[in-house]
Amino acid sequence: MDAIRVESLTKRFGDLTAVDDISFRVEEGEFFGFLGPNGAGKTTTIRLLTGLLTPDAGRISIMGIDPGRDAISAKLLMGVIPETSNVYADLTVKQNLYLAGRYYGLSGHQLKKRSEDLLSKFGIYDRRDERVRTFSKGLKQRVSIASAIIHQPGILFLDEPTEGLDVQSRRLIIRTIEEMNEEGSTIFMTTHNIEDANVLCRKVCIINQGKIVAIDRPESLKHTFDRMQFIEASFDREVKTGLFASDLISRIVVSGDKWRLYTEDLDRAVKHVAGVAERNGLKIISLRTSGPTLEDVFVELTGGGGR
Amino acid sequence: MNYQVFVRGLIVTTEKNIRIYYKKAPVVIFGLLFPLFMFLAFYIGREIRIQVFFPGFIAMVLFFASSSVGPLITPWEKQAGTYERLLSFPVTVDTLILGDMLAGSIYGMIITLITLITGALFLDIDITGIGLLVVATLLGAICFAALGVFMSSPATPQPSQIMMLSSLIRFPLIFISGVFIPLQELHGAGRVLSYLSPLTYLVDLFQWAMGGAPVHHLAVDLIMLLVFTCGFLFAAHLFHKRNLMKGL
Ligand SMILES: Nc1ncnc2c1ncn2[C@@H]1O[C@H](COP(=O)(O)OP(=O)(O)OP(=O)(O)O)[C@@H](O)[C@H]1O
Ligand SMILES: [Mg+2]
């Protein structure tokens, strides 16, 4: 059975169609990435899937359950970490975990054991009786995620879970999500970080302005991503177009004094650019390389440009 | 199965509210200090028989205490960013509404009980119908707590706005409900106006229970309180559902 099945899902806010007739399926045990820029409709989609918003059209099934019809049964199967998902600042870490656990029907020894395991895993066992109020953002997010997975949900929804965290918290959280996935949980994670989607997810769905632009395995999308890498350089004087033309460079965009050279092979392209500059007596003012940007990927995938 | 989950959600929600919101300043100010100051301002130093006014006073205490918790919770959670997480637990809007209502009524009953005991000890209050007193307190607490939850339904994430709104609604009610002027002394428009306030019927019930001078039939008081309770709950359900994801 599919863990999540979405058919022709649509949600409008007034004139704005935040989610526009999208369909996809997430298999049980899959790590599914939902990738899109700000305002793409990621959060709206998660809210629809978790039964917080009612769709204007289309169908949703979570393990065969329609969250619009039987929200409680659907919610019992999932753990959710919303975009703003603060835990209660007035409660201690342990109280927050217990609160979540009891909503899902855990109690007694089971609840105690599970809380202690999670507290240790997230490195906050020693601070379990402190109020969350004084915690840093990263620590709060750990408490938040621990609360969301206390009942070992079969499906985990995460809305940009590592946004704004330091490396350590980020790594810990990613590791935990990966472990849950290895143990069989289905993961639905939104992000606007291509790298994250690339590394973590088994399938990536790219959404822009409410519409699905592409849905595929990261390996297949990787080719697109690779073609979207670029070098950005500027020089001390005007340069003729055509100077850098080469098989290595797929596309050149000039904006102001900045040259953006798209390539699949950053290493060789950088050497090529340096060589050309050297031969022509050009002074390089700035030079940087960049992975694909979401904007470029959309343009590419929607057939708006490139080769 | 879902019934079990519902009851569980209700208990956990109520407990959460008690733990977090009973200590919040607006609850203490409006639920506790306010009735006390009203008591001091209106009753102390006036040449009145305290027994005549006690049913009205106790009704006012119950009214303010029960309706103080509800307005705070939803806007507070929206502002603190905990509301969306709360909604993603296995609960429905109704679980939350009833959990907020229960927390409010328990608060009201505790404060009222303390006031009643103090009154009985120091003020020579004559309680003629204990059973009725208990029923009336319970009914009043639920009714006003439901009003409190209803008042928290506008889509604002600002607790102060809701507390202001709730005061605008609650203050006028105490002046038309026989708290300061006994109901039998209200005539004409004043009397008609008093029919619109749920507090009127509670004041009257307390008159029944404390050997005072009620103006309505006992059954009328009970039924009217029930009707108001159902009305508030229904309105709360409607508006909370509509404004669920607004103001996040
Ligand atoms: N409750 C609402 N009322 C009106 N418009 C809304 C509402 N929620 C979202 N929108 C609009 O719908 C669009 C999609 O928003 P959504 O929050 O789903 O985007 P997102 O992909 O999560 O973006 P971000 O990366 O910034 O979190 C946006 O244009 C947003 O302004
Ligand atoms: Mg979002």
PDB file of C-alpha atoms in Angstrom, chain A residues 47 52-53 70 72-73 75-76 80 82 84-88 90-91 95 99-100 102-105 144 147-148, chain B residues 1-2 5 8-9 12-13 15-16 19-20 24 77 80-82 84-92 245 248:
ATOM      1  CA  ARG A  47      -1.144  21.122   6.232  1.00  0.00           C
ATOM      2  CA  LEU A  52      -5.201  20.903   9.251  1.00  0.00           C
ATOM      3  CA  LEU A  53      -6.519  22.422   6.035  1.00  0.00           C
ATOM      4  CA  ASP A  70     -11.263  10.593   9.814  1.00  0.00           C
ATOM      5  CA  ILE A  72      -8.000  11.311  14.347  1.00  0.00           C
ATOM      6  CA  SER A  73      -7.229   7.892  12.850  1.00  0.00           C
ATOM      7  CA  LYS A  75      -3.203  11.647  12.924  1.00  0.00           C
ATOM      8  CA  LEU A  76      -2.548   8.602  15.109  1.00  0.00           C
ATOM      9  CA  VAL A  80       4.319  16.089  12.498  1.00  0.00           C
ATOM     10  CA  PRO A  82       5.222  21.953  11.433  1.00  0.00           C
ATOM     11  CA  THR A  84       6.651  26.861  13.329  1.00  0.00           C
ATOM     12  CA  SER A  85       6.399  24.114  15.844  1.00  0.00           C
ATOM     13  CA  ASN A  86       7.358  25.528  19.145  1.00  0.00           C
ATOM     14  CA  VAL A  87       7.145  23.410  22.227  1.00  0.00           C
ATOM     15  CA  TYR A  88       5.637  24.855  25.409  1.00  0.00           C
ATOM     16  CA  ASP A  90       6.440  27.118  30.299  1.00  0.00           C
ATOM     17  CA  LEU A  91       6.890  23.367  30.537  1.00  0.00           C
ATOM     18  CA  GLN A  95       6.770  17.630  30.546  1.00  0.00           C
ATOM     19  CA  LEU A  99       2.409  15.738  26.970  1.00  0.00           C
ATOM     20  CA  ALA A 100       2.975  14.563  23.404  1.00  0.00           C
ATOM     21  CA  ARG A 102       0.051  10.986  26.359  1.00  0.00           C
ATOM     22  CA  TYR A 103      -1.839  12.462  23.429  1.00  0.00           C
ATOM     23  CA  TYR A 104      -0.785   9.372  21.515  1.00  0.00           C
ATOM     24  CA  GLY A 105      -1.806   7.061  24.345  1.00  0.00           C
ATOM     25  CA  SER A 144      10.257  19.501  19.235  1.00  0.00           C
ATOM     26  CA  SER A 147       8.036  15.112  20.970  1.00  0.00           C
ATOM     27  CA  ALA A 148       6.931  14.417  17.418  1.00  0.00           C
TER      28      ALA A 148
ATOM     29  CA  MET B   1     -11.648   3.447  19.509  1.00  0.00           C
ATOM     30  CA  ASN B   2     -11.961   7.083  18.502  1.00  0.00           C
ATOM     31  CA  VAL B   5      -8.849   8.789  21.868  1.00  0.00           C
ATOM     32  CA  ARG B   8      -7.820  10.884  26.338  1.00  0.00           C
ATOM     33  CA  GLY B   9      -7.272  14.040  24.274  1.00  0.00           C
ATOM     34  CA  VAL B  12      -4.540  15.724  28.361  1.00  0.00           C
ATOM     35  CA  THR B  13      -5.690  19.080  26.928  1.00  0.00           C
ATOM     36  CA  GLU B  15      -4.340  19.163  32.201  1.00  0.00           C
ATOM     37  CA  LYS B  16      -2.059  21.089  29.865  1.00  0.00           C
ATOM     38  CA  ARG B  19      -0.557  23.546  34.153  1.00  0.00           C
ATOM     39  CA  ILE B  20       0.234  26.416  31.804  1.00  0.00           C
ATOM     40  CA  LYS B  24      -0.838  33.568  33.661  1.00  0.00           C
ATOM     41  CA  GLU B  77      -0.936  29.362  21.603  1.00  0.00           C
ATOM     42  CA  ALA B  80       3.673  31.266  20.930  1.00  0.00           C
ATOM     43  CA  GLY B  81       3.642  29.074  17.836  1.00  0.00           C
ATOM     44  CA  THR B  82       2.400  25.995  19.666  1.00  0.00           C
ATOM     45  CA  GLU B  84      -0.226  24.117  14.890  1.00  0.00           C
ATOM     46  CA  ARG B  85       1.641  21.412  16.741  1.00  0.00           C
ATOM     47  CA  LEU B  86      -1.279  21.034  19.126  1.00  0.00           C
ATOM     48  CA  LEU B  87      -3.640  20.579  16.184  1.00  0.00           C
ATOM     49  CA  SER B  88      -1.435  17.890  14.704  1.00  0.00           C
ATOM     50  CA  PHE B  89      -1.877  15.678  17.754  1.00  0.00           C
ATOM     51  CA  PRO B  90      -4.766  13.221  17.484  1.00  0.00           C
ATOM     52  CA  VAL B  91      -7.393  15.805  18.438  1.00  0.00           C
ATOM     53  CA  THR B  92     -10.175  17.712  16.729  1.00  0.00           C
ATOM     54  CA  MET B 245      -5.580  28.248  10.610  1.00  0.00           C
ATOM     55  CA  LEU B 248      -0.758  31.536  12.807  1.00  0.00           C
TER      56      LEU B 248
END
